[in-house]
Amino acid sequence: MKIKAQMAMVLNLDKCLGCHTCSVPCKNAWTTAPGSEYMWFNNVETKPGTGYPHLWENQNLHKGGWTTKNGKLRLKAGGKLRKYTQIFGNPNLPGMEQYYEPWNFDYKSLTTSPEQKHQPMAQAYSSVTGQPMTPKSGPNWDDDLGGTHVTGQDDPNFAGLDAKALLEFQRVFMLHLPRLCEHCLNPACVASCPSGAIYKRDEDGIVLTDQTRCRSWRFCMSGCPYKKVYFNWKSHHSQKCIFCYPRVESGQPTLCAQSCTGRIRYIGVMLYDADAVHAMASRPETELYQAHLDVFLDPNDPAVCQQAIKDGIPHPFITAAQASPTYKLIAEWKLALPLHPEFRTLPMVWYIPPASPQKPEEQAGDALEHMRIPPRYLANLFTAGDEAPVRSALHKLLALRNYMRQRTFGGEEASQCLESAGLDPQTTEAMYRLLAVARYEDRFVIPTARRENAQGEDVEALKGYAGYPGNCPCSPQFKGRQA
Ligand code: SF4
Ligand code: SF4
C-alpha cells in the first residue's frame, strides 16, 4: 500500500442555482489572455443538454478516457505507438464547431452612435478572424433549457429512457451541472501526453500543465473524457484548471468555491491507496463506483495514519483528512457520487444528486417513485447506469428533508422516517449541519503547504492551529498529552 493525499471537491446539486457566479472569477483570474477566450475552466451546464464542448460525454465520438481489454486498462484513443503515428494529425480533436467561435462586440458603436430612431446595436466580431459574425453557439447554449428542444435528444444520459417523452413540455426536467477539471486519480490526459508536460503533482494530486514542456500535440485535449484541457491558439500551449493551487497552498478555497452563491461546494483532503488505483479503474463498469470508494482510506484509522506518516504525508494533510467534509459526503454518508465513472479516470470532483420537489404528504421511499428527474438519468450521469447508489443517496436526502420538516413543524415522531433510509438522528443532524448551515471553515478544510516545516515559528501559537503535528491523534506528542 502506498498512501497519497488528494484534494477533492463535492458539489451539492440540490442547491445549485445555475447562476454562473462560479465561472466569472475563474475566467477573470485565469483565462483572460489572448487565445484563451473560449476557455472555461469552470462552466455550468444545463441538463438535459449536450454541454460544453458540444457532446463532450459521447466517447464514441471523442475517444476520451480509458477502456479495458482482457481486463487491462487501455487509453480509448490508443497507446503510445498509435500516438506517435498520429503526432502530426490527431484525429480525435474536437473542432471549433464543438466549442464556439469566440467573439467580442463592437461596444464603441453604442456610445458613439449619433441620435437616431432606433437603438444602436453592437455588432459581434470574431476574435479569430476579426470579421463581423453571427454567434451560432456558445459555452452555455442550452442554458435553462433554452436550446434543449434542439440538443436534448443527443444527451447520452437518456440511455435506457424515452428521451422524446421526457423532453415533452409537461414532463421535461432540469438540473444544473457545474464542471471543472476532475483532477482524476487515473488521469487520461497525463497518460496521453507524449511530452510529459502534463502531470499530477505528488503532494495534493492537483493536475497541472508545464507550459515550458508542452509541444502542442494536444493529445491531452482528446484524451480527457471531460474535455477540460484547452488549447491556447495564440501561445500554442495546453491550459487547464489549476485548482487555484496558489490559493489552496495558503489554505484558501478555489475561486469557484469561494464565490459560490448557493454555498454548494465543499473542499477537503482524501487519503487513498495509490497502488490500488489501476486495479480499481479496471473493474467491470457497474462496479466502478464501489471500486472508487474502495480506493479511499479511513483517515481516522490509526493504522492508516501510521502508514501515511511513513509514506511522507505531512501531518496537516492527515488532520485535514480527518476533518474533511468531502470524506464525510463521499465515503461516510455516501451522498456524493462521481461524474461518469465509466470513463475510468477516477474523477475527484463528486456530486450530490438533486432531489426533485416532493409533496409534503409523501414519504421518502414513495417520493422516489414520483421524482421528476428520473433516477435512471442520474444513474447514467453518476454511476454508470447503476440506480441503487443514486436511489440510496436520494432516499437519504429525502428522509433528511422529512425529518427536519417534522422536527420543526411537529407531526409524527420525527425519527421514524429515517429508519428506511438507514439513518439515525445523530447522523442526520450532522448531515443537516454540513449540507444546510455549514460555516466556511466546515465547508473548506484545506491544509497549508508544509506548515509544520516552518522555521522559527512560535510553537505555542502553532498549537492552536489544526495542522500542528501535535494536534494529529496519531502523533507521539498527541499521545503524550493524552497520557
Ligand atoms: S478531468 Fe482533468 S485530470 Fe481528469 S483527465 Fe481531464 S484534464 Fe485530466
Ligand atoms: S456552483 Fe454555485 S456559483 Fe456556480 S452556478 Fe451553482 S450556485 Fe451558482
XYZ file of C-alpha atoms and ligand atoms in Angstrom:
499
model
C 0.000 0.000 0.000
C 1.223 3.481 -0.873
C -0.852 6.256 0.678
C -1.255 9.571 -1.100
C -3.282 12.690 -0.347
C -5.686 14.216 -2.844
C -7.628 17.472 -2.856
C -11.268 16.715 -3.638
C -14.387 18.761 -4.233
C -18.055 17.904 -3.683
C -20.894 19.909 -5.234
C -24.410 19.666 -3.862
C -26.561 19.852 -6.992
C -29.674 20.050 -4.854
C -28.700 23.663 -4.170
C -27.086 24.840 -7.417
C -28.874 27.938 -8.713
C -27.311 27.896 -12.175
C -26.217 31.489 -11.567
C -22.739 31.042 -13.150
C -21.155 33.184 -10.428
C -18.516 30.469 -10.048
C -17.411 30.755 -13.680
C -16.853 34.512 -13.575
C -13.996 34.899 -11.041
C -12.355 31.815 -12.552
C -12.487 33.370 -16.011
C -11.243 36.735 -14.718
C -8.345 35.194 -12.819
C -7.062 32.537 -15.195
C -8.272 32.839 -18.789
C -8.176 36.428 -19.940
C -5.005 36.144 -22.040
C -5.243 36.205 -25.853
C -6.059 32.757 -27.223
C -7.967 31.720 -24.093
C -11.252 33.479 -24.889
C -13.161 30.219 -25.337
C -11.679 28.546 -22.243
C -13.972 27.974 -19.282
C -12.006 26.134 -16.605
C -15.305 26.206 -14.697
C -18.560 26.148 -16.640
C -22.145 25.446 -15.636
C -24.250 23.259 -17.911
C -27.971 22.728 -18.009
C -29.111 19.128 -18.197
C -30.676 17.683 -20.278
C -28.402 19.063 -22.934
C -25.180 18.342 -24.726
C -22.962 20.643 -22.636
C -19.709 22.325 -23.441
C -17.933 21.442 -25.639
C -20.862 20.047 -27.596
C -21.385 16.298 -26.909
C -18.386 16.019 -24.566
C -19.909 12.953 -22.900
C -20.051 10.959 -26.126
C -16.822 8.945 -26.118
C -17.779 7.068 -29.300
C -17.253 10.437 -30.908
C -14.359 11.851 -28.856
C -12.483 8.662 -27.833
C -11.516 10.143 -24.461
C -10.740 8.282 -21.232
C -9.953 4.613 -20.741
C -11.397 1.300 -21.766
C -10.437 -2.260 -20.807
C -9.108 -5.067 -22.994
C -8.757 -8.508 -21.409
C -9.223 -6.829 -18.036
C -6.370 -4.370 -18.677
C -6.668 -0.610 -18.914
C -6.106 0.964 -22.329
C -6.476 4.540 -23.485
C -9.556 4.643 -25.665
C -7.701 6.576 -28.385
C -4.838 4.045 -28.443
C -1.460 3.699 -26.754
C 1.941 5.265 -27.342
C 2.623 3.614 -30.685
C -0.646 4.833 -32.192
C 0.037 8.301 -30.738
C 3.417 8.543 -32.445
C 1.849 7.659 -35.792
C -0.744 10.402 -35.273
C 1.530 13.030 -33.819
C 1.086 15.457 -36.724
C -2.614 14.711 -37.211
C -4.563 13.868 -34.064
C -7.893 12.560 -35.465
C -9.815 12.869 -32.195
C -9.545 16.602 -31.570
C -12.801 18.467 -31.065
C -13.122 21.219 -33.662
C -14.073 24.851 -33.203
C -17.682 23.928 -34.064
C -17.825 21.835 -30.868
C -16.652 24.829 -28.837
C -17.612 28.115 -30.444
C -16.009 30.834 -32.466
C -15.067 33.394 -29.820
C -16.356 36.874 -30.432
C -16.496 40.324 -28.966
C -18.972 43.119 -29.532
C -18.265 46.484 -31.066
C -19.253 48.353 -27.923
C -17.952 51.656 -29.302
C -20.907 51.837 -31.682
C -23.210 52.012 -28.643
C -21.520 55.049 -27.127
C -20.582 56.950 -30.296
C -23.722 56.369 -32.339
C -25.500 59.574 -33.414
C -29.093 60.152 -32.341
C -31.421 58.019 -34.432
C -34.892 56.487 -34.438
C -33.794 53.020 -33.284
C -31.428 51.999 -30.538
C -27.942 51.210 -31.925
C -26.781 47.591 -31.995
C -23.347 46.254 -31.102
C -22.143 44.031 -33.938
C -20.337 40.791 -32.960
C -16.804 40.420 -34.373
C -14.927 37.121 -34.457
C -11.865 37.121 -32.165
C -10.275 34.661 -34.595
C -10.768 36.377 -37.983
C -11.715 39.897 -36.876
C -14.692 39.719 -39.283
C -18.343 40.513 -38.413
C -20.190 37.326 -37.406
C -23.462 35.997 -36.027
C -22.861 33.808 -32.943
C -24.352 30.367 -33.550
C -23.178 28.538 -30.428
C -21.510 29.330 -27.125
C -20.313 27.884 -23.849
C -23.805 27.912 -22.468
C -26.032 27.351 -25.458
C -28.677 25.193 -23.749
C -28.807 27.321 -20.586
C -32.012 26.882 -18.571
C -33.298 24.539 -21.322
C -33.049 27.372 -23.881
C -31.653 25.040 -26.553
C -32.673 21.671 -25.119
C -35.542 21.246 -27.586
C -32.792 21.006 -30.229
C -29.900 19.362 -28.358
C -31.719 17.288 -25.690
C -32.197 14.248 -27.941
C -28.418 13.876 -28.206
C -27.847 13.841 -24.432
C -26.243 10.400 -23.802
C -27.703 10.281 -20.277
C -31.077 9.362 -21.783
C -29.740 5.822 -22.423
C -32.480 3.354 -21.442
C -35.081 6.147 -21.232
C -37.638 7.541 -23.634
C -35.925 10.869 -24.383
C -38.739 12.085 -26.608
C -41.374 11.634 -23.918
C -39.160 13.137 -21.216
C -38.467 16.214 -23.297
C -42.162 16.973 -23.738
C -43.119 20.323 -22.294
C -45.089 18.927 -19.371
C -42.577 16.278 -18.378
C -39.264 17.952 -19.023
C -36.928 18.361 -16.052
C -33.847 20.439 -15.447
C -30.722 20.423 -13.335
C -27.522 22.437 -13.357
C -24.166 20.732 -13.615
C -21.146 22.939 -12.789
C -17.995 21.355 -14.186
C -14.259 21.759 -13.728
C -11.229 19.524 -14.211
C -11.733 16.420 -12.088
C -8.066 16.172 -11.007
C -8.502 12.454 -11.561
C -6.613 9.721 -9.695
C -6.025 7.964 -13.027
C -5.848 10.929 -15.416
C -6.134 10.045 -19.099
C -4.725 13.474 -20.008
C -1.432 12.679 -18.234
C -1.208 9.219 -19.804
C -1.910 10.671 -23.265
C 0.787 13.368 -23.283
C 3.834 12.259 -25.324
C 5.955 15.137 -23.904
C 5.320 14.506 -20.207
C 4.200 18.117 -19.921
C 1.013 17.397 -18.024
C 1.485 15.881 -14.586
C -0.259 15.060 -11.331
C 1.632 16.650 -8.511
C 2.600 14.428 -5.657
C 1.644 16.459 -2.600
C -2.054 17.045 -3.274
C -2.926 15.368 -6.587
C -3.615 18.601 -8.489
C -3.101 18.043 -12.246
C -1.041 20.781 -13.911
C 0.490 21.550 -17.300
C 4.137 22.579 -17.569
C 3.880 25.327 -20.182
C 7.606 25.120 -20.967
C 7.396 21.401 -21.871
C 4.148 21.498 -23.859
C 4.841 20.681 -27.527
C 1.310 21.422 -28.833
C 0.457 17.811 -29.718
C -2.941 18.206 -27.966
C -3.320 14.540 -27.026
C -4.269 15.698 -23.521
C -7.249 17.506 -25.042
C -8.525 14.467 -26.869
C -7.536 12.069 -24.050
C -9.504 13.907 -21.350
C -13.036 12.476 -21.438
C -14.377 15.524 -19.566
C -12.878 17.828 -22.205
C -11.286 20.012 -19.576
C -7.977 20.710 -21.294
C -7.995 23.621 -23.734
C -5.522 24.690 -26.366
C -4.410 28.298 -26.401
C -4.461 29.144 -30.094
C -2.133 32.139 -29.588
C 0.553 30.699 -27.262
C 0.099 27.177 -28.736
C 0.121 25.521 -25.315
C -2.467 23.447 -23.488
C -4.082 25.028 -20.477
C -6.438 23.694 -17.838
C -7.958 24.267 -14.409
C -5.174 24.504 -11.840
C -7.491 24.019 -8.831
C -6.377 27.554 -7.862
C -3.212 25.983 -6.418
C -1.676 29.297 -5.285
C -4.795 29.855 -3.136
C -5.021 26.240 -1.976
C -1.380 26.282 -0.880
C -2.201 29.108 1.503
C -5.293 27.340 2.857
C -7.865 29.196 0.769
C -10.583 27.539 -1.354
C -10.633 27.741 -5.144
C -12.270 30.863 -6.596
C -15.290 28.917 -7.879
C -15.891 27.503 -4.393
C -15.231 30.788 -2.574
C -17.630 32.725 -4.791
C -20.442 30.133 -4.983
C -23.642 31.914 -4.027
C -25.508 28.680 -3.295
C -22.689 27.520 -0.967
C -22.920 24.179 -2.698
C -19.187 23.450 -2.801
C -17.006 21.599 -0.301
C -13.252 21.091 -0.460
C -11.260 18.598 1.567
C -8.452 16.068 1.565
C -8.925 12.383 0.775
C -6.310 9.728 1.578
C -6.114 6.905 -0.949
C -4.096 3.848 -1.826
C -2.118 4.768 -4.949
C -1.140 1.102 -5.509
C -4.818 0.141 -5.905
C -5.723 2.775 -8.495
C -5.102 0.769 -11.666
C -6.762 -2.404 -10.377
C -9.822 -0.458 -9.279
C -10.079 1.514 -12.520
C -10.058 -1.806 -14.436
C -13.095 -3.296 -12.667
C -16.331 -4.008 -14.626
C -18.371 -0.910 -15.405
C -21.156 -1.448 -12.876
C -18.604 -1.990 -10.082
C -16.664 1.195 -10.745
C -18.468 3.363 -8.192
C -17.784 0.866 -5.400
C -14.229 0.333 -6.700
C -13.621 4.064 -6.488
C -14.880 4.091 -2.892
C -12.559 1.165 -2.130
C -9.511 3.235 -3.130
C -10.178 5.716 -0.315
C -8.759 5.078 3.144
C -10.288 5.935 6.503
C -8.165 8.816 7.868
C -9.363 8.047 11.411
C -7.945 4.522 11.308
C -4.681 4.588 13.364
C -3.061 2.023 11.019
C -3.800 4.297 8.018
C -2.339 7.288 9.905
C 0.854 5.409 10.748
C 1.271 4.268 7.146
C 0.516 7.784 5.872
C 3.283 9.198 8.065
C 5.666 6.504 6.781
C 4.701 7.407 3.217
C 5.606 11.043 3.853
C 2.137 12.593 4.132
C 2.584 15.763 6.219
C 0.615 15.993 9.475
C -1.505 18.934 8.316
C -2.803 16.768 5.478
C -3.660 13.939 7.857
C -5.528 16.204 10.284
C -7.283 17.875 7.344
C -8.317 14.445 6.013
C -9.765 13.609 9.433
C -11.931 16.735 9.361
C -12.611 16.502 5.627
C -16.167 17.400 4.548
C -15.542 15.562 1.278
C -14.665 12.337 3.096
C -17.925 12.561 5.045
C -20.062 13.238 1.953
C -18.344 10.705 -0.296
C -17.267 7.804 1.877
C -19.030 8.030 5.238
C -22.534 9.072 4.226
C -22.346 8.058 0.546
C -24.345 11.083 -0.544
C -21.937 12.257 -3.242
C -21.306 10.342 -6.474
C -18.595 10.552 -9.177
C -19.315 12.020 -12.617
C -19.265 9.344 -15.331
C -17.158 6.730 -13.548
C -17.301 4.651 -16.744
C -14.569 6.905 -18.173
C -12.301 5.104 -15.645
C -10.189 8.137 -14.745
C -11.377 8.035 -11.095
C -12.533 11.671 -11.004
C -12.199 13.661 -7.792
C -14.994 16.206 -8.166
C -18.117 14.452 -6.859
C -21.778 15.452 -6.907
C -24.711 15.111 -4.542
C -27.621 14.330 -6.898
C -30.535 16.773 -6.910
C -33.759 15.648 -5.276
C -36.828 16.762 -7.214
C -39.674 18.641 -5.492
C -41.539 16.500 -3.004
C -45.171 16.773 -1.908
C -45.437 17.274 1.888
C -47.536 14.122 2.386
C -45.078 11.842 0.556
C -42.674 9.653 2.491
C -39.088 9.492 1.227
C -39.478 5.977 -0.249
C -42.713 6.828 -2.150
C -41.363 10.154 -3.373
C -38.539 8.390 -5.208
C -41.079 6.755 -7.499
C -42.580 10.123 -8.432
C -39.423 12.115 -8.901
C -39.445 14.473 -11.832
C -35.782 13.754 -12.602
C -35.692 10.020 -13.401
C -33.222 8.139 -11.135
C -32.069 6.323 -14.274
C -30.991 9.622 -15.833
C -28.967 10.451 -12.695
C -27.526 6.924 -12.668
C -26.344 7.361 -16.271
C -24.691 10.591 -15.167
C -23.119 9.391 -11.903
C -22.923 5.633 -11.507
C -22.520 4.111 -14.972
C -26.234 3.252 -15.044
C -26.445 1.554 -11.631
C -29.553 3.047 -9.988
C -29.010 1.589 -6.494
C -26.410 4.143 -5.207
C -28.422 7.040 -6.696
C -31.637 5.837 -5.076
C -29.856 5.330 -1.763
C -28.398 8.883 -1.813
C -31.767 10.396 -2.796
C -33.578 8.361 -0.171
C -31.247 9.767 2.497
C -31.712 13.331 1.234
C -35.495 12.996 1.219
C -35.503 11.379 4.664
C -33.397 14.289 5.909
C -35.962 16.741 4.468
C -38.852 14.885 6.083
C -37.044 14.624 9.406
C -36.289 18.349 9.544
C -39.824 19.223 8.466
C -41.345 17.049 11.180
C -38.858 18.178 13.797
C -39.614 21.827 13.003
C -43.379 21.727 12.458
C -44.345 18.721 14.559
C -46.246 15.708 13.267
C -45.399 12.096 13.678
C -42.294 11.005 15.556
C -39.522 12.737 13.553
C -37.041 9.872 13.678
C -39.487 7.321 12.179
C -38.837 8.447 8.606
C -35.095 7.862 8.998
C -35.154 4.132 9.536
C -35.926 3.096 5.954
C -33.039 5.287 4.704
C -30.638 3.624 7.171
C -30.097 6.852 9.100
C -30.159 7.721 12.795
C -30.986 11.147 14.294
C -27.366 11.916 15.193
C -26.042 11.291 11.663
C -28.999 13.164 10.184
C -28.299 16.216 12.357
C -24.640 16.119 11.271
C -25.728 15.854 7.630
C -28.122 18.767 8.094
C -25.390 20.921 9.625
C -22.969 20.250 6.776
C -25.493 20.474 3.935
C -27.634 23.368 5.138
C -25.917 25.589 7.675
C -22.189 24.793 7.466
C -19.719 27.516 8.298
C -16.952 28.495 5.901
C -14.356 26.536 7.892
C -16.566 23.411 7.817
C -17.027 23.569 4.036
C -13.362 24.160 3.268
C -10.795 22.186 5.241
C -7.567 22.892 3.385
C -4.098 22.319 4.824
C -1.471 24.915 4.048
C 1.680 23.787 2.277
C 4.021 22.028 4.715
C 3.398 24.489 7.519
C 4.929 22.078 10.040
C 8.287 22.583 8.357
C 8.283 26.320 9.042
C 11.372 27.540 10.814
C 11.343 29.800 13.820
C 7.569 29.582 14.337
C 6.115 30.394 17.707
C 5.370 26.844 18.864
C 2.695 27.958 21.316
C 0.870 29.808 18.545
C 1.131 26.756 16.284
C -0.597 24.584 18.886
C -3.834 26.383 18.169
C -3.501 25.548 14.502
C -5.223 22.385 13.242
C -2.179 21.424 11.205
C 0.246 21.454 14.146
C 1.859 17.978 14.306
C 0.992 17.597 17.965
C -2.703 18.011 17.166
C -2.770 14.902 14.993
C -4.189 11.997 17.075
C -1.579 9.630 15.689
C 1.417 11.778 16.605
C 3.612 10.919 19.618
C 3.092 14.449 21.011
C -0.700 13.998 20.983
C -0.474 10.587 22.607
C 1.895 12.052 25.228
C -0.596 14.808 26.035
C -3.452 12.281 26.345
C -1.393 10.168 28.770
S -10.645 15.809 -15.887
Fe -8.694 16.862 -15.562
S -7.327 15.317 -14.618
Fe -9.108 14.210 -15.469
S -8.414 13.557 -17.478
Fe -9.458 15.549 -17.755
S -7.877 17.140 -17.595
Fe -7.024 15.205 -16.832
S -21.987 26.246 -8.407
Fe -22.611 27.980 -7.080
S -21.948 29.838 -8.167
Fe -21.913 28.122 -9.666
S -23.915 28.179 -10.684
Fe -24.137 26.764 -8.939
S -24.852 28.076 -7.214
Fe -24.093 29.467 -8.817
